[in-house]
Structure formats: C-alpha cells, structure tokens
C-alpha cells in the first residue's frame, strides 16, 4: 500500500486528489491549517467514511512542522498543492504569498532531503500557467520562457526552479506540473468562474441584483479539476522525473464564460459599452452586470493557451470533461444548491 502526503488537502485540487488516491488504494495523509471555523467542507465526506485518510495540523510557513510531518509519515509521494492561490490577493499580501508559495516548496524539498527520503519519496510541485504571464509565445509549452506578472506568479517561478534544482543536485524524483486554470463546483468562490456561477444563480433566484467584475476580455484555458488531479498523479508514475504542461488547448474570454452561464439560466444578456464601461442588461431591462476597477489587477495576464502535446504523448493524458460540460456542472450545482437553501430559509 503506497502512502501519499498532500499539502493543501482542504483546497479544490487537494479534495479531488485525495478521493482519486484513495480509490487507487493509497493511504492518504493531508495537512490542514488551524482555523477558528471549519475549513474541511471539501473533504468531510471522505474523512467520515475512509479509514485510510487522516489529517494533521500544519502550515508550510512552519519549517519545523513540515519537517516533523514528513519525517514521521515517510511518504512515498508528496503533493505540494498548498498556496495562497489568488492572483489578485497576491498583490495585497506579496510577502505572505512568497512565504507560502515560494519558501513553502523549499521547506518541503529540504525536509525530504534532511529526512533521508530522497530515494524513496517522489515530489510533485503545483506549478501554474501564471508563470508564463506576459506570454512569449502562443500556445505555451514546457520550453516557453516565463514572464510572471504577479507576486503569485513570481513565487511559483521560484518553486519551479527550486524543484528542478533539487532534482538535479540530489537526484530526487521531483516534478513540476504547469497546470492551466482548472475549475469545478469546488472552486473557491472568489475566482471568476465560481463568482459568476454563484452571482448569476442568485440573480436568477432574485437573491442578488448585480454582479461586479473586472477585465472581461482576459482569455483562459479552462479545464476540469478532476481531470487535472489525474495528471498530477500520472506525472509521479513516470520512469523519470520531468515537468509537464497540463491544459485543454482551447481558450475562452471571461465574457464568453458569463454568456454561457447566463444562457443556461435562461437569462438573455444584452451587452453595451466597452472595457470598463461594459454593462449587461437582462430581458427585463435591468442592468445586472457592471465592471468595477476594484477587480482589475495592477498587471494583468491577458491570454493563456496551453500546449499539452508532451503530456498526451508521455502520460497518455488528455482532458475528458469539455468546457461546455464544466460550465453546465458548475451552473447546475450552484443554482440547485442556492434554490434549496433559499427554500429551506423561507
Ligand atoms: P486552493 O483551492 O486555493 O487550495 C489551496 C490549499 O492550500 C488549501 O488547502 C489551503 O488551505 C492551503 N494553504 C494555503 N496556505 C497554506 C499554508 N500556509 N500552509 C499549508 N497549506 C496552505 O487551490 P487549488 O485551486 O486547489 O490549487 C491547488 C494548487 O495548484 C495551488 O498551489 C495553486 O496555486 C495551484 N494551481 C491551481 C490552478 C487552478 O486553476 N486551480 C492552476 C495552476 C496551479 P485552506 O483551505 O486552509 O485555505
Ligand atoms: O481570474 C479576470 C481576471 O481569479 C481569471 C488561480 O487558480 O488560475 C487562477 O488564477 C481571469 C483574470 O483566476 C474578475 O483578471 C475578471 O484575468 O479566476 P481568476 P487566475 O487569476 O487566472 C491560475 C492558473 C492559478 O494558478 C491561480 O492559482 O478573470 N477577472 N473579473 C476576474 N477575476 C476574478 N477573480 N474576479 C473578477 O471579478
């Protein structure tokens, strides 16, 4: 029975990866942060039912804890999914973001080395398309150079190179996944996709009047988190440690995402204006979407599009869930959930 340790298990990907590994008969350990309110809602269903799943308090900003957890569990595989993962927030708390997203990875790598686990333990680092930032070429592949545009992106570049350095210096099985945006009904509520599916569902149910957004023209290569955690596992099952781009190869604008959600909810949108003056009206003539400068970033990543040819060839990986199916699943989940909560309250 293999043992896996997941940093960031309470997050979107952590929860899907834990489910995936438990199905593969792994013993799964996860690290959760101490918080004053419950933060395990994405994994409660497995915590209650699976005896091969256990949680440990920890934080990647605490080197002693990281060291203690790793040396005690001595896992076969470590997935570092922990991060302050919100790009816009990283401009507000850059030093904290670097502490978690850059130094966090280094602390884990160093703990593997100090615990004499370099031969036994494989390591996965959750890299991101945000490292491409102001893109040097379209589409982006493993050889495309980085030009990060946020403290988040810069911190992830540090972790990317640190992972490669430990691989080369200490012969570790340490790999980077360079994952493009991936979403799901478990996506954090302040990322644009989930923010839109929740807000439009509430507007449809008469629980909210308006949705305020930022840059509608940004284009993202959006996949489903379930498909992407499978790729994370596959990366660690190869003969040699390596780095892989994981993406769908198709991109859509934020505006297109909103249009698709509105259509699924039978909201007929009529757009007026351009850029920050864009507005959308519903069939009753109510303005239900506006842009607000609060949601624009000091430096934006305008367009991302991944080329996963290497993953297709070596990992035999390709996304199973289409963009259309992803949007439908997210809209249906939020609409039905909100409808139920609203009815129960009434
Ligand atoms: P997420 O939902 O924001 O989850 C982040 C996880 O990290 C949560 O479990 C969070 O714990 C934990 N965490 C935050 N600070 C920590 C700290 N100081 N010590 C230990 N754990 C900490 O992110 P996600 O969407 O699942 O993404 C997983 C990873 O992939 C992240 O590293 C992200 O940067 C990266 N990534 C994501 C995408 C994407 O599109 N989703 C694309 C590329 C790369 P709490 O629950 O307590 O906050
Ligand atoms: O923004 C624009 C925003 O916050 C997507 C993280 O998982 O994926 C994620 O980062 C786009 C950006 O995700 C709003 O300006 C417009 O262009 O959903 P997001 P992200 O920044 O792409 C990458 C791969 C990661 O690694 C990250 O961890 O949408 N946008 N209006 C908005 N974004 C937000 N959040 N809110 C808005 O109102």
Short mmCIF file of C-alpha atoms and ligand atoms in Angstrom, two decimals:
data_model
loop_
_atom_site.label_atom_id
_atom_site.label_comp_id
_atom_site.label_asym_id
_atom_site.label_seq_id
_atom_site.Cartn_x
_atom_site.Cartn_y
_atom_site.Cartn_z
CA UNK A 1 0.00 0.00 0.00
CA UNK A 2 1.53 3.35 -1.07
CA UNK A 3 1.44 6.36 1.23
CA UNK A 4 0.80 9.87 -0.07
CA UNK A 5 1.03 13.18 1.76
CA UNK A 6 -0.93 16.16 0.43
CA UNK A 7 -0.14 19.73 1.46
CA UNK A 8 -3.23 21.79 0.58
CA UNK A 9 -5.66 18.89 1.01
CA UNK A 10 -8.54 21.19 2.03
CA UNK A 11 -8.42 23.05 -1.30
CA UNK A 12 -10.19 22.32 -4.59
CA UNK A 13 -7.45 20.09 -6.04
CA UNK A 14 -6.50 18.57 -2.69
CA UNK A 15 -10.01 17.23 -2.20
CA UNK A 16 -10.22 15.66 -5.67
CA UNK A 17 -6.69 14.26 -5.41
CA UNK A 18 -7.42 12.68 -2.01
CA UNK A 19 -10.52 10.98 -3.47
CA UNK A 20 -8.54 9.84 -6.52
CA UNK A 21 -5.65 8.36 -4.48
CA UNK A 22 -7.99 6.62 -2.02
CA UNK A 23 -9.69 4.94 -4.99
CA UNK A 24 -6.21 3.77 -6.07
CA UNK A 25 -5.86 2.19 -2.60
CA UNK A 26 -3.30 4.66 -1.23
CA UNK A 27 -3.06 5.56 2.41
CA UNK A 28 -3.57 9.32 2.25
CA UNK A 29 -2.36 11.89 4.77
CA UNK A 30 -3.37 15.51 4.44
CA UNK A 31 -2.15 18.69 6.07
CA UNK A 32 -4.74 21.19 7.22
CA UNK A 33 -4.28 24.60 8.78
CA UNK A 34 -5.67 25.50 12.17
CA UNK A 35 -8.55 27.89 11.70
CA UNK A 36 -11.20 29.32 14.00
CA UNK A 37 -14.01 27.91 11.88
CA UNK A 38 -14.44 24.69 9.88
CA UNK A 39 -12.21 24.51 6.80
CA UNK A 40 -12.70 20.86 5.83
CA UNK A 41 -16.04 21.12 3.99
CA UNK A 42 -14.48 19.83 0.72
CA UNK A 43 -13.16 16.66 2.40
CA UNK A 44 -15.65 15.97 5.20
CA UNK A 45 -17.36 13.26 3.12
CA UNK A 46 -14.12 11.24 2.89
CA UNK A 47 -12.99 11.98 6.44
CA UNK A 48 -16.17 10.43 7.77
CA UNK A 49 -16.07 7.29 5.65
CA UNK A 50 -12.49 6.34 4.81
CA UNK A 51 -10.14 4.87 7.40
CA UNK A 52 -7.18 5.26 5.04
CA UNK A 53 -7.48 9.04 5.19
CA UNK A 54 -6.05 11.10 8.05
CA UNK A 55 -5.37 14.75 8.72
CA UNK A 56 -2.53 16.53 10.51
CA UNK A 57 -2.33 20.13 11.58
CA UNK A 58 0.41 22.00 9.76
CA UNK A 59 1.44 25.01 7.76
CA UNK A 60 4.12 25.32 5.09
CA UNK A 61 5.36 28.55 6.68
CA UNK A 62 6.48 26.47 9.68
CA UNK A 63 9.66 24.58 8.74
CA UNK A 64 9.73 22.53 11.96
CA UNK A 65 6.19 21.27 11.43
CA UNK A 66 6.88 20.44 7.77
CA UNK A 67 10.00 18.52 8.83
CA UNK A 68 8.20 16.69 11.65
CA UNK A 69 5.26 15.62 9.46
CA UNK A 70 7.45 14.37 6.62
CA UNK A 71 9.94 12.52 8.82
CA UNK A 72 7.12 10.88 10.79
CA UNK A 73 4.97 9.77 7.82
CA UNK A 74 7.86 8.96 5.45
CA UNK A 75 5.52 9.03 2.42
CA UNK A 76 6.15 7.50 -1.00
CA UNK A 77 4.68 10.57 -2.72
CA UNK A 78 4.28 14.20 -1.63
CA UNK A 79 1.98 16.58 -3.49
CA UNK A 80 2.59 20.25 -2.69
CA UNK A 81 -0.75 21.84 -3.56
CA UNK A 82 -0.58 24.37 -0.75
CA UNK A 83 -0.68 28.01 -1.82
CA UNK A 84 -2.09 31.44 -1.34
CA UNK A 85 -3.54 30.80 -4.77
CA UNK A 86 -5.43 34.02 -5.55
CA UNK A 87 -3.53 36.15 -8.07
CA UNK A 88 -5.29 39.45 -7.23
CA UNK A 89 -4.83 38.87 -3.48
CA UNK A 90 -1.09 38.28 -4.03
CA UNK A 91 -0.72 42.00 -4.87
CA UNK A 92 -2.24 42.85 -1.46
CA UNK A 93 -0.12 40.36 0.55
CA UNK A 94 3.03 39.81 -1.54
CA UNK A 95 5.41 38.84 1.27
CA UNK A 96 2.98 36.32 2.75
CA UNK A 97 2.32 34.91 -0.73
CA UNK A 98 6.07 34.43 -1.29
CA UNK A 99 6.46 32.82 2.13
CA UNK A 100 3.79 30.21 1.32
CA UNK A 101 4.13 29.78 -2.46
CA UNK A 102 7.92 30.09 -2.83
CA UNK A 103 9.51 29.20 0.51
CA UNK A 104 6.82 26.61 1.32
CA UNK A 105 8.03 24.45 -1.55
CA UNK A 106 11.66 24.86 -0.49
CA UNK A 107 10.81 23.83 3.09
CA UNK A 108 9.22 20.61 1.82
CA UNK A 109 12.13 19.80 -0.50
CA UNK A 110 14.62 20.43 2.29
CA UNK A 111 12.62 18.27 4.72
CA UNK A 112 12.65 15.38 2.20
CA UNK A 113 16.41 15.72 1.90
CA UNK A 114 17.06 16.06 5.64
CA UNK A 115 14.86 13.03 6.39
CA UNK A 116 16.97 10.89 4.02
CA UNK A 117 13.95 10.34 1.80
CA UNK A 118 15.49 11.47 -1.50
CA UNK A 119 15.48 7.90 -2.88
CA UNK A 120 12.10 6.80 -1.51
CA UNK A 121 9.89 9.87 -1.82
CA UNK A 122 8.59 11.40 -5.08
CA UNK A 123 7.62 15.09 -5.06
CA UNK A 124 5.02 16.99 -7.10
CA UNK A 125 5.04 20.81 -7.21
CA UNK A 126 1.83 22.59 -8.26
CA UNK A 127 3.15 24.96 -10.91
CA UNK A 128 0.94 27.26 -12.91
CA UNK A 129 0.34 28.90 -16.28
CA UNK A 130 0.60 32.21 -14.37
CA UNK A 131 4.38 31.72 -14.67
CA UNK A 132 4.03 32.49 -18.43
CA UNK A 133 2.29 35.79 -17.57
CA UNK A 134 3.04 38.22 -20.39
CA UNK A 135 3.33 35.33 -22.80
CA UNK A 136 6.36 34.94 -25.07
CA UNK A 137 4.56 32.62 -27.46
CA UNK A 138 1.09 31.18 -28.13
CA UNK A 139 0.42 28.38 -27.23
CA UNK A 140 2.70 27.85 -24.24
CA UNK A 141 4.63 24.60 -23.76
CA UNK A 142 7.34 23.29 -21.39
CA UNK A 143 10.03 25.21 -23.29
CA UNK A 144 8.25 28.59 -23.32
CA UNK A 145 10.10 31.10 -21.12
CA UNK A 146 8.43 32.63 -18.08
CA UNK A 147 7.40 36.27 -17.58
CA UNK A 148 5.28 36.26 -14.39
CA UNK A 149 3.02 39.27 -13.78
CA UNK A 150 2.14 38.99 -10.07
CA UNK A 151 3.76 38.16 -6.72
CA UNK A 152 1.89 34.84 -7.06
CA UNK A 153 3.43 34.09 -10.47
CA UNK A 154 6.92 35.16 -9.36
CA UNK A 155 6.72 32.96 -6.24
CA UNK A 156 5.66 29.97 -8.34
CA UNK A 157 8.64 30.51 -10.69
CA UNK A 158 10.93 30.27 -7.64
CA UNK A 159 9.31 26.95 -6.66
CA UNK A 160 9.52 25.66 -10.23
CA UNK A 161 13.27 26.21 -10.39
CA UNK A 162 13.86 25.04 -6.82
CA UNK A 163 12.14 21.74 -7.72
CA UNK A 164 14.40 21.35 -10.77
CA UNK A 165 17.45 22.27 -8.68
CA UNK A 166 16.73 19.60 -6.04
CA UNK A 167 16.11 17.08 -8.84
CA UNK A 168 19.48 17.82 -10.42
CA UNK A 169 21.53 18.40 -7.26
CA UNK A 170 20.24 15.48 -5.16
CA UNK A 171 18.88 13.13 -7.81
CA UNK A 172 15.38 13.49 -6.39
CA UNK A 173 12.22 12.38 -8.18
CA UNK A 174 10.90 15.96 -8.12
CA UNK A 175 8.49 17.15 -10.82
CA UNK A 176 6.60 20.28 -11.83
CA UNK A 177 3.11 20.26 -13.26
CA UNK A 178 2.47 23.51 -15.13
CA UNK A 179 -1.28 23.49 -14.86
CA UNK A 180 -3.56 25.90 -16.67
CA UNK A 181 -6.78 27.12 -14.99
CA UNK A 182 -8.97 24.31 -13.74
CA UNK A 183 -12.34 24.74 -12.13
CA UNK A 184 -15.21 22.74 -10.62
CA UNK A 185 -18.16 23.17 -8.26
CA UNK A 186 -15.50 23.06 -5.51
CA UNK A 187 -13.64 26.10 -6.89
CA UNK A 188 -13.01 28.92 -4.38
CA UNK A 189 -15.84 31.45 -4.50
CA UNK A 190 -13.70 34.48 -5.43
CA UNK A 191 -12.20 33.03 -8.62
CA UNK A 192 -14.03 34.41 -11.64
CA UNK A 193 -15.82 31.22 -12.78
CA UNK A 194 -17.35 30.40 -9.40
CA UNK A 195 -18.05 34.08 -8.66
CA UNK A 196 -20.08 34.20 -11.89
CA UNK A 197 -21.95 30.89 -11.40
CA UNK A 198 -22.96 31.91 -7.86
CA UNK A 199 -23.91 35.51 -8.73
CA UNK A 200 -25.96 34.67 -11.84
CA UNK A 201 -27.77 31.89 -9.95
CA UNK A 202 -28.60 34.36 -7.17
CA UNK A 203 -29.76 36.96 -9.69
CA UNK A 204 -31.99 34.34 -11.33
CA UNK A 205 -33.48 33.46 -7.92
CA UNK A 206 -33.99 37.14 -7.01
CA UNK A 207 -31.38 36.97 -4.22
CA UNK A 208 -28.91 39.45 -5.76
CA UNK A 209 -29.31 42.44 -8.08
CA UNK A 210 -25.92 42.93 -9.70
CA UNK A 211 -22.61 41.20 -10.45
CA UNK A 212 -19.46 43.39 -10.42
CA UNK A 213 -16.48 42.09 -12.38
CA UNK A 214 -13.10 43.18 -13.73
CA UNK A 215 -11.42 42.52 -17.08
CA UNK A 216 -13.96 40.76 -19.33
CA UNK A 217 -11.51 40.32 -22.21
CA UNK A 218 -8.96 38.11 -20.42
CA UNK A 219 -8.76 34.68 -22.04
CA UNK A 220 -8.13 31.49 -20.10
CA UNK A 221 -7.60 27.83 -20.98
CA UNK A 222 -10.14 26.33 -18.55
CA UNK A 223 -10.27 22.61 -17.71
CA UNK A 224 -11.93 20.49 -15.01
CA UNK A 225 -10.04 19.93 -11.71
CA UNK A 226 -10.99 16.22 -11.71
CA UNK A 227 -9.07 15.65 -14.95
CA UNK A 228 -6.11 17.68 -13.71
CA UNK A 229 -5.53 15.74 -10.47
CA UNK A 230 -5.24 12.57 -12.53
CA UNK A 231 -2.41 14.28 -14.45
CA UNK A 232 -0.70 15.19 -11.17
CA UNK A 233 -0.65 11.51 -10.20
CA UNK A 234 0.46 10.36 -13.66
CA UNK A 235 3.42 12.76 -13.53
CA UNK A 236 4.73 10.89 -10.47
CA UNK A 237 4.20 7.46 -12.09
CA UNK A 238 6.71 8.02 -14.92
CA UNK A 239 10.09 6.30 -15.14
CA UNK A 240 11.95 9.61 -15.00
CA UNK A 241 11.12 12.84 -13.16
CA UNK A 242 10.06 15.58 -15.57
CA UNK A 243 7.91 18.71 -15.99
CA UNK A 244 4.60 18.79 -17.88
CA UNK A 245 2.13 21.36 -19.19
CA UNK A 246 -1.46 20.33 -18.44
CA UNK A 247 -4.12 22.19 -20.41
CA UNK A 248 -7.04 21.75 -22.80
CA UNK A 249 -5.58 23.67 -25.77
CA UNK A 250 -8.71 25.85 -26.06
CA UNK A 251 -9.36 29.22 -24.50
CA UNK A 252 -12.36 31.47 -23.90
CA UNK A 253 -12.82 35.03 -22.63
CA UNK A 254 -14.36 35.84 -19.26
CA UNK A 255 -17.24 37.45 -21.21
CA UNK A 256 -17.85 34.21 -23.11
CA UNK A 257 -17.91 32.28 -19.83
CA UNK A 258 -20.54 34.71 -18.48
CA UNK A 259 -22.61 34.41 -21.69
CA UNK A 260 -22.62 30.61 -21.46
CA UNK A 261 -23.71 30.66 -17.80
CA UNK A 262 -26.47 33.21 -18.50
CA UNK A 263 -27.80 31.10 -21.36
CA UNK A 264 -28.00 28.00 -19.14
CA UNK A 265 -30.04 30.03 -16.64
CA UNK A 266 -32.36 31.45 -19.34
CA UNK A 267 -31.07 34.96 -18.75
CA UNK A 268 -30.90 36.85 -22.06
CA UNK A 269 -27.97 39.25 -21.83
CA UNK A 270 -27.65 42.45 -23.87
CA UNK A 271 -24.19 43.99 -23.64
CA UNK A 272 -23.44 47.72 -24.07
CA UNK A 273 -20.20 49.73 -23.79
CA UNK A 274 -16.57 48.67 -23.97
CA UNK A 275 -13.81 47.80 -21.48
CA UNK A 276 -14.52 49.13 -18.01
CA UNK A 277 -17.74 50.73 -19.31
CA UNK A 278 -19.21 47.37 -20.32
CA UNK A 279 -22.64 46.62 -18.91
CA UNK A 280 -25.09 43.77 -19.38
CA UNK A 281 -28.88 44.05 -19.16
CA UNK A 282 -31.36 41.18 -18.71
CA UNK A 283 -34.59 40.68 -20.72
CA UNK A 284 -36.45 42.97 -18.29
CA UNK A 285 -34.05 45.85 -18.97
CA UNK A 286 -32.29 45.57 -15.57
CA UNK A 287 -28.54 46.19 -15.53
CA UNK A 288 -27.25 43.04 -13.88
CA UNK A 289 -23.51 43.12 -14.72
CA UNK A 290 -21.06 46.02 -14.47
CA UNK A 291 -17.29 46.42 -14.37
CA UNK A 292 -15.57 47.81 -11.31
CA UNK A 293 -11.94 48.91 -11.17
CA UNK A 294 -11.56 47.08 -7.83
CA UNK A 295 -11.46 43.83 -9.78
CA UNK A 296 -8.75 44.88 -12.24
CA UNK A 297 -5.17 43.86 -11.46
CA UNK A 298 -2.11 46.19 -11.46
CA UNK A 299 -0.59 43.92 -14.13
CA UNK A 300 -2.86 41.50 -15.98
CA UNK A 301 -2.26 38.22 -17.78
CA UNK A 302 -4.28 38.79 -20.95
CA UNK A 303 -4.17 35.45 -22.68
CA UNK A 304 -3.21 31.91 -21.77
CA UNK A 305 -3.35 28.88 -24.02
CA UNK A 306 -1.56 25.63 -23.24
CA UNK A 307 0.07 23.04 -25.45
CA UNK A 308 -0.06 19.63 -23.73
CA UNK A 309 1.45 17.59 -26.55
CA UNK A 310 4.15 16.21 -24.21
CA UNK A 311 1.57 15.10 -21.60
CA UNK A 312 -0.53 13.45 -24.31
CA UNK A 313 2.47 11.56 -25.61
CA UNK A 314 4.25 10.52 -22.41
CA UNK A 315 1.49 10.49 -19.79
CA UNK A 316 -1.21 9.37 -22.24
CA UNK A 317 -3.26 12.12 -20.62
CA UNK A 318 -5.97 14.23 -22.18
CA UNK A 319 -8.92 16.03 -20.63
CA UNK A 320 -12.14 14.00 -20.51
CA UNK A 321 -14.53 16.78 -19.47
CA UNK A 322 -15.26 19.50 -22.05
CA UNK A 323 -15.56 23.23 -21.31
CA UNK A 324 -19.29 23.07 -22.06
CA UNK A 325 -19.76 20.22 -19.57
CA UNK A 326 -17.70 22.06 -16.96
CA UNK A 327 -19.80 25.24 -17.24
CA UNK A 328 -23.04 23.22 -17.07
CA UNK A 329 -21.91 21.28 -13.99
CA UNK A 330 -20.89 24.46 -12.16
CA UNK A 331 -24.07 26.38 -13.01
CA UNK A 332 -26.37 23.46 -12.11
CA UNK A 333 -24.56 22.86 -8.83
CA UNK A 334 -24.78 26.47 -7.64
CA UNK A 335 -28.30 27.07 -8.91
CA UNK A 336 -29.74 23.91 -7.26
CA UNK A 337 -27.83 24.49 -4.02
CA UNK A 338 -28.93 28.10 -3.70
CA UNK A 339 -32.51 27.23 -4.59
CA UNK A 340 -32.58 24.60 -1.84
CA UNK A 341 -31.02 26.88 0.80
CA UNK A 342 -33.40 29.69 -0.12
CA UNK A 343 -36.45 27.37 0.12
CA UNK A 344 -35.29 26.00 3.50
CA UNK A 345 -34.89 29.54 4.86
CA UNK A 346 -38.39 30.59 3.71
P1 LIG B 1 -6.98 26.33 -3.39
O1 LIG B 1 -8.37 25.79 -3.52
O2 LIG B 1 -6.77 27.77 -3.10
O3 LIG B 1 -6.25 25.45 -2.24
C1 LIG B 1 -5.05 25.86 -1.66
C2 LIG B 1 -4.74 24.95 -0.49
O4 LIG B 1 -3.54 25.40 0.13
C3 LIG B 1 -5.83 24.96 0.61
O5 LIG B 1 -5.93 23.68 1.16
C4 LIG B 1 -5.24 25.91 1.64
O6 LIG B 1 -5.72 25.72 2.95
C5 LIG B 1 -3.77 25.52 1.54
N1 LIG B 1 -2.88 26.51 2.13
C6 LIG B 1 -2.88 27.85 1.98
N2 LIG B 1 -1.91 28.40 2.70
C7 LIG B 1 -1.27 27.38 3.33
C8 LIG B 1 -0.19 27.31 4.26
N3 LIG B 1 0.43 28.40 4.68
N4 LIG B 1 0.20 26.09 4.70
C9 LIG B 1 -0.44 24.96 4.29
N5 LIG B 1 -1.49 24.97 3.44
C10 LIG B 1 -1.88 26.17 2.98
O7 LIG B 1 -6.13 26.00 -4.68
P2 LIG B 1 -6.41 24.90 -5.83
O8 LIG B 1 -7.21 25.53 -6.90
O9 LIG B 1 -6.83 23.64 -5.21
O10 LIG B 1 -4.94 24.73 -6.42
C11 LIG B 1 -4.03 23.79 -5.86
C12 LIG B 1 -2.61 24.22 -6.15
O11 LIG B 1 -2.43 24.31 -7.57
C13 LIG B 1 -2.20 25.59 -5.62
O12 LIG B 1 -0.86 25.53 -5.27
C14 LIG B 1 -2.40 26.52 -6.78
O13 LIG B 1 -1.54 27.62 -6.66
C15 LIG B 1 -2.01 25.62 -7.93
N6 LIG B 1 -2.65 25.88 -9.22
C16 LIG B 1 -4.01 25.98 -9.30
C17 LIG B 1 -4.60 26.16 -10.54
C18 LIG B 1 -6.10 26.25 -10.70
O14 LIG B 1 -6.54 26.72 -11.75
N7 LIG B 1 -6.88 25.80 -9.74
C19 LIG B 1 -3.80 26.20 -11.71
C20 LIG B 1 -2.42 26.06 -11.56
C21 LIG B 1 -1.86 25.88 -10.32
P3 LIG B 1 -7.05 26.46 3.48
O15 LIG B 1 -8.19 25.62 2.98
O16 LIG B 1 -6.88 26.43 4.95
O17 LIG B 1 -7.06 27.84 2.89
O1 LIG B 2 -9.14 35.15 -12.89
C1 LIG B 2 -10.38 38.03 -14.73
C2 LIG B 2 -9.03 38.14 -14.05
O2 LIG B 2 -9.06 34.85 -10.42
C3 LIG B 2 -9.24 34.76 -14.24
C4 LIG B 2 -5.73 30.56 -9.91
O3 LIG B 2 -6.20 29.27 -9.68
O4 LIG B 2 -5.61 30.17 -12.26
C5 LIG B 2 -6.16 31.03 -11.28
O5 LIG B 2 -5.72 32.36 -11.46
C6 LIG B 2 -9.33 35.99 -15.12
C7 LIG B 2 -8.26 37.05 -14.80
O6 LIG B 2 -8.01 33.12 -11.96
C8 LIG B 2 -12.88 39.10 -12.35
O7 LIG B 2 -8.49 39.44 -14.20
C9 LIG B 2 -12.43 39.44 -14.42
O8 LIG B 2 -7.77 37.57 -16.00
O9 LIG B 2 -10.43 33.25 -11.81
P1 LIG B 2 -9.23 34.09 -11.68
P2 LIG B 2 -6.50 33.40 -12.38
O10 LIG B 2 -6.04 34.75 -12.00
O11 LIG B 2 -6.38 33.02 -13.82
C10 LIG B 2 -4.18 30.13 -12.28
C11 LIG B 2 -3.74 29.17 -13.35
C12 LIG B 2 -3.59 29.87 -10.95
O12 LIG B 2 -2.53 29.26 -10.83
C13 LIG B 2 -4.21 30.56 -9.79
O13 LIG B 2 -3.87 29.91 -8.57
O14 LIG B 2 -10.58 36.63 -14.87
N1 LIG B 2 -11.49 38.58 -13.95
N2 LIG B 2 -13.28 39.78 -13.46
C14 LIG B 2 -11.76 38.34 -12.66
N3 LIG B 2 -11.15 37.52 -11.76
C15 LIG B 2 -11.68 37.48 -10.52
N4 LIG B 2 -11.12 36.65 -9.61
N5 LIG B 2 -12.78 38.22 -10.16
C16 LIG B 2 -13.40 39.04 -11.03
O15 LIG B 2 -14.39 39.71 -10.69
#
